[in-house]
Amino acid sequence: MQRHQQHAWLNEIKSMRTEENDKLLHFELQQASMMVELHDVKSAVQAGVEKSRKQSEFRIQQIEGRIQATCCNVQELRNKVDDVLSLTSEDFPNVLLRQRLEDKDAILSSLTKVTHSGLTPCKSRLLFINSGSIRMTRNCV
């Protein structure tokens, strides 16, 4: 009977080892599956991050380009204003220049000129059109 008990006990141990091995194998397979899934998720995130980074860099380049173009346009407009004002002051030495900002889109400079006789006040205005061209109008009273 003792031998029979030992045999039963050994069979039980073998059965437990088999169950434990099966559980261990199951967990190892589960772990491997999760590692593959983790790798896939990391790859997808990496690809998404790379795509987002490239889109962000492209957007930043577009914005920087527009800023640069705006700065060039502003500088060009300033140069035109300086050119016109310097020409005006050279051509009309008796002109009083007054500048004021009327709104965000237009700059209006008023020039007042009194003729040598002092009888006819004239106002010259420099109008800045949206296209950047400049024209001068005169209103004489």
PDB file of C-alpha atoms in Angstrom:
ATOM      1  CA  MET A   1       0.000   0.000   0.000  1.00  0.00           C
ATOM      2  CA  GLN A   2       2.836   2.261   0.726  1.00  0.00           C
ATOM      3  CA  ARG A   3       4.123   1.745  -2.762  1.00  0.00           C
ATOM      4  CA  HIS A   4       0.680   2.460  -4.140  1.00  0.00           C
ATOM      5  CA  GLN A   5       0.557   5.715  -2.129  1.00  0.00           C
ATOM      6  CA  GLN A   6       3.985   6.713  -3.394  1.00  0.00           C
ATOM      7  CA  HIS A   7       2.903   5.994  -6.934  1.00  0.00           C
ATOM      8  CA  ALA A   8      -0.286   8.036  -6.490  1.00  0.00           C
ATOM      9  CA  TRP A   9       1.707  10.812  -4.884  1.00  0.00           C
ATOM     10  CA  LEU A  10       4.206  10.850  -7.787  1.00  0.00           C
ATOM     11  CA  ASN A  11       1.360  10.896 -10.303  1.00  0.00           C
ATOM     12  CA  GLU A  12      -0.209  13.799  -8.442  1.00  0.00           C
ATOM     13  CA  ILE A  13       3.125  15.671  -8.490  1.00  0.00           C
ATOM     14  CA  LYS A  14       3.522  14.955 -12.218  1.00  0.00           C
ATOM     15  CA  SER A  15      -0.039  16.158 -12.797  1.00  0.00           C
ATOM     16  CA  MET A  16       0.645  19.303 -10.795  1.00  0.00           C
ATOM     17  CA  ARG A  17       3.867  19.877 -12.734  1.00  0.00           C
ATOM     18  CA  THR A  18       1.978  19.430 -15.980  1.00  0.00           C
ATOM     19  CA  GLU A  19      -0.700  21.872 -14.830  1.00  0.00           C
ATOM     20  CA  GLU A  20       1.973  24.319 -13.699  1.00  0.00           C
ATOM     21  CA  ASN A  21       3.841  23.869 -16.974  1.00  0.00           C
ATOM     22  CA  ASP A  22       0.616  24.430 -18.886  1.00  0.00           C
ATOM     23  CA  LYS A  23      -0.102  27.563 -16.832  1.00  0.00           C
ATOM     24  CA  LEU A  24       3.491  28.747 -17.327  1.00  0.00           C
ATOM     25  CA  LEU A  25       3.276  28.062 -21.060  1.00  0.00           C
ATOM     26  CA  HIS A  26      -0.056  29.897 -21.189  1.00  0.00           C
ATOM     27  CA  PHE A  27       1.457  32.919 -19.400  1.00  0.00           C
ATOM     28  CA  GLU A  28       4.527  32.843 -21.637  1.00  0.00           C
ATOM     29  CA  LEU A  29       2.292  32.810 -24.723  1.00  0.00           C
ATOM     30  CA  GLN A  30       0.204  35.610 -23.248  1.00  0.00           C
ATOM     31  CA  GLN A  31       3.361  37.598 -22.513  1.00  0.00           C
ATOM     32  CA  ALA A  32       4.688  37.054 -26.039  1.00  0.00           C
ATOM     33  CA  SER A  33       1.337  38.125 -27.467  1.00  0.00           C
ATOM     34  CA  MET A  34       1.360  41.257 -25.321  1.00  0.00           C
ATOM     35  CA  MET A  35       4.950  42.026 -26.387  1.00  0.00           C
ATOM     36  CA  VAL A  36       3.911  41.789 -30.061  1.00  0.00           C
ATOM     37  CA  GLU A  37       0.887  43.985 -29.348  1.00  0.00           C
ATOM     38  CA  LEU A  38       3.080  46.460 -27.451  1.00  0.00           C
ATOM     39  CA  HIS A  39       5.534  46.559 -30.356  1.00  0.00           C
ATOM     40  CA  ASP A  40       2.650  47.173 -32.793  1.00  0.00           C
ATOM     41  CA  VAL A  41       1.270  49.950 -30.602  1.00  0.00           C
ATOM     42  CA  LYS A  42       4.729  51.520 -30.227  1.00  0.00           C
ATOM     43  CA  SER A  43       5.236  51.352 -33.995  1.00  0.00           C
ATOM     44  CA  ALA A  44       1.831  52.923 -34.643  1.00  0.00           C
ATOM     45  CA  VAL A  45       2.492  55.664 -32.097  1.00  0.00           C
ATOM     46  CA  GLN A  46       5.954  56.272 -33.555  1.00  0.00           C
ATOM     47  CA  ALA A  47       4.477  56.526 -37.063  1.00  0.00           C
ATOM     48  CA  GLY A  48       1.744  58.857 -35.788  1.00  0.00           C
ATOM     49  CA  VAL A  49       4.259  61.014 -33.954  1.00  0.00           C
ATOM     50  CA  GLU A  50       6.493  61.166 -37.047  1.00  0.00           C
ATOM     51  CA  LYS A  51       3.557  62.088 -39.283  1.00  0.00           C
ATOM     52  CA  SER A  52       2.357  64.698 -36.787  1.00  0.00           C
ATOM     53  CA  ARG A  53       5.892  66.104 -36.484  1.00  0.00           C
ATOM     54  CA  LYS A  54       6.223  66.380 -40.258  1.00  0.00           C
ATOM     55  CA  GLN A  55       2.800  68.035 -40.529  1.00  0.00           C
ATOM     56  CA  SER A  56       3.736  70.445 -37.728  1.00  0.00           C
ATOM     57  CA  GLU A  57       7.057  71.286 -39.362  1.00  0.00           C
ATOM     58  CA  PHE A  58       5.314  71.883 -42.703  1.00  0.00           C
ATOM     59  CA  ARG A  59       2.718  74.116 -41.008  1.00  0.00           C
ATOM     60  CA  ILE A  60       5.462  76.034 -39.200  1.00  0.00           C
ATOM     61  CA  GLN A  61       7.298  76.555 -42.502  1.00  0.00           C
ATOM     62  CA  GLN A  62       4.089  77.850 -44.097  1.00  0.00           C
ATOM     63  CA  ILE A  63       3.501  80.280 -41.234  1.00  0.00           C
ATOM     64  CA  GLU A  64       7.136  81.417 -41.250  1.00  0.00           C
ATOM     65  CA  GLY A  65       6.860  81.977 -45.016  1.00  0.00           C
ATOM     66  CA  ARG A  66       3.741  84.089 -44.574  1.00  0.00           C
ATOM     67  CA  ILE A  67       5.404  86.059 -41.773  1.00  0.00           C
ATOM     68  CA  GLN A  68       8.457  86.647 -43.972  1.00  0.00           C
ATOM     69  CA  ALA A  69       6.249  87.738 -46.890  1.00  0.00           C
ATOM     70  CA  THR A  70       4.306  90.069 -44.587  1.00  0.00           C
ATOM     71  CA  CYS A  71       7.532  91.548 -43.229  1.00  0.00           C
ATOM     72  CA  CYS A  72       8.761  92.095 -46.799  1.00  0.00           C
ATOM     73  CA  ASN A  73       5.435  93.712 -47.744  1.00  0.00           C
ATOM     74  CA  VAL A  74       5.537  95.961 -44.671  1.00  0.00           C
ATOM     75  CA  GLN A  75       9.146  96.933 -45.376  1.00  0.00           C
ATOM     76  CA  GLU A  76       8.304  97.576 -49.036  1.00  0.00           C
ATOM     77  CA  LEU A  77       5.366  99.752 -47.998  1.00  0.00           C
ATOM     78  CA  ARG A  78       7.567 101.641 -45.529  1.00  0.00           C
ATOM     79  CA  ASN A  79      10.133 102.216 -48.271  1.00  0.00           C
ATOM     80  CA  LYS A  80       7.419 103.521 -50.622  1.00  0.00           C
ATOM     81  CA  VAL A  81       6.086 105.840 -47.927  1.00  0.00           C
ATOM     82  CA  ASP A  82       9.601 107.101 -47.200  1.00  0.00           C
ATOM     83  CA  ASP A  83      10.239 107.624 -50.919  1.00  0.00           C
ATOM     84  CA  VAL A  84       6.984 109.526 -51.427  1.00  0.00           C
ATOM     85  CA  LEU A  85       7.443 111.615 -48.303  1.00  0.00           C
ATOM     86  CA  SER A  86      11.015 112.491 -49.204  1.00  0.00           C
ATOM     87  CA  LEU A  87       9.984 113.403 -52.737  1.00  0.00           C
ATOM     88  CA  THR A  88       7.126 115.490 -51.387  1.00  0.00           C
ATOM     89  CA  SER A  89       9.311 117.351 -48.945  1.00  0.00           C
ATOM     90  CA  GLU A  90      11.910 118.021 -51.660  1.00  0.00           C
ATOM     91  CA  ASP A  91       9.333 119.062 -54.252  1.00  0.00           C
ATOM     92  CA  PHE A  92       7.236 121.140 -51.900  1.00  0.00           C
ATOM     93  CA  PRO A  93       9.501 122.748 -49.298  1.00  0.00           C
ATOM     94  CA  ASN A  94       6.625 124.730 -47.762  1.00  0.00           C
ATOM     95  CA  VAL A  95       4.613 121.582 -46.935  1.00  0.00           C
ATOM     96  CA  LEU A  96       3.698 120.669 -43.398  1.00  0.00           C
ATOM     97  CA  LEU A  97       3.512 116.868 -43.028  1.00  0.00           C
ATOM     98  CA  ARG A  98       1.076 115.257 -40.646  1.00  0.00           C
ATOM     99  CA  GLN A  99       0.632 111.521 -40.458  1.00  0.00           C
ATOM    100  CA  ARG A 100      -1.986 109.562 -38.611  1.00  0.00           C
ATOM    101  CA  LEU A 101      -3.097 106.012 -38.535  1.00  0.00           C
ATOM    102  CA  GLU A 102      -6.823 105.840 -39.338  1.00  0.00           C
ATOM    103  CA  ASP A 103      -7.294 102.091 -39.265  1.00  0.00           C
ATOM    104  CA  LYS A 104      -5.404  98.855 -39.625  1.00  0.00           C
ATOM    105  CA  ASP A 105      -5.638  98.739 -43.409  1.00  0.00           C
ATOM    106  CA  ALA A 106      -4.953 102.290 -44.575  1.00  0.00           C
ATOM    107  CA  ILE A 107      -2.389 104.995 -43.852  1.00  0.00           C
ATOM    108  CA  LEU A 108      -3.480 108.512 -44.575  1.00  0.00           C
ATOM    109  CA  SER A 109      -0.941 111.335 -44.671  1.00  0.00           C
ATOM    110  CA  SER A 110      -2.263 114.837 -44.945  1.00  0.00           C
ATOM    111  CA  LEU A 111      -0.167 117.532 -46.517  1.00  0.00           C
ATOM    112  CA  THR A 112      -1.077 121.167 -46.158  1.00  0.00           C
ATOM    113  CA  LYS A 113       0.311 123.742 -48.548  1.00  0.00           C
ATOM    114  CA  VAL A 114      -0.309 127.423 -48.664  1.00  0.00           C
ATOM    115  CA  THR A 115       0.545 129.164 -51.900  1.00  0.00           C
ATOM    116  CA  HIS A 116       3.042 132.013 -51.898  1.00  0.00           C
ATOM    117  CA  SER A 117       0.198 134.497 -51.937  1.00  0.00           C
ATOM    118  CA  GLY A 118      -1.244 132.848 -48.831  1.00  0.00           C
ATOM    119  CA  LEU A 119      -4.750 132.896 -50.301  1.00  0.00           C
ATOM    120  CA  THR A 120      -5.315 129.328 -51.501  1.00  0.00           C
ATOM    121  CA  PRO A 121      -4.953 126.554 -48.942  1.00  0.00           C
ATOM    122  CA  CYS A 122      -4.522 123.164 -50.639  1.00  0.00           C
ATOM    123  CA  LYS A 123      -4.542 119.783 -49.030  1.00  0.00           C
ATOM    124  CA  SER A 124      -2.746 116.923 -50.692  1.00  0.00           C
ATOM    125  CA  ARG A 125      -3.450 113.415 -49.573  1.00  0.00           C
ATOM    126  CA  LEU A 126      -1.445 110.329 -50.214  1.00  0.00           C
ATOM    127  CA  LEU A 127      -3.823 107.425 -50.580  1.00  0.00           C
ATOM    128  CA  PHE A 128      -2.488 103.926 -50.120  1.00  0.00           C
ATOM    129  CA  ILE A 129      -4.472 101.470 -52.164  1.00  0.00           C
ATOM    130  CA  ASN A 130      -4.668  97.787 -51.112  1.00  0.00           C
ATOM    131  CA  SER A 131      -2.438  96.724 -54.012  1.00  0.00           C
ATOM    132  CA  GLY A 132       0.344  98.854 -52.574  1.00  0.00           C
ATOM    133  CA  SER A 133       0.246 101.522 -55.273  1.00  0.00           C
ATOM    134  CA  ILE A 134       0.245 105.123 -54.180  1.00  0.00           C
ATOM    135  CA  ARG A 135      -1.612 108.052 -55.694  1.00  0.00           C
ATOM    136  CA  MET A 136      -1.864 111.688 -54.681  1.00  0.00           C
ATOM    137  CA  THR A 137      -5.040 113.758 -54.806  1.00  0.00           C
ATOM    138  CA  ARG A 138      -5.385 117.495 -54.248  1.00  0.00           C
ATOM    139  CA  ASN A 139      -8.322 119.401 -52.890  1.00  0.00           C
ATOM    140  CA  CYS A 140      -7.864 123.134 -53.296  1.00  0.00           C
ATOM    141  CA  VAL A 141     -10.364 125.524 -51.790  1.00  0.00           C
TER     142      VAL A 141
END
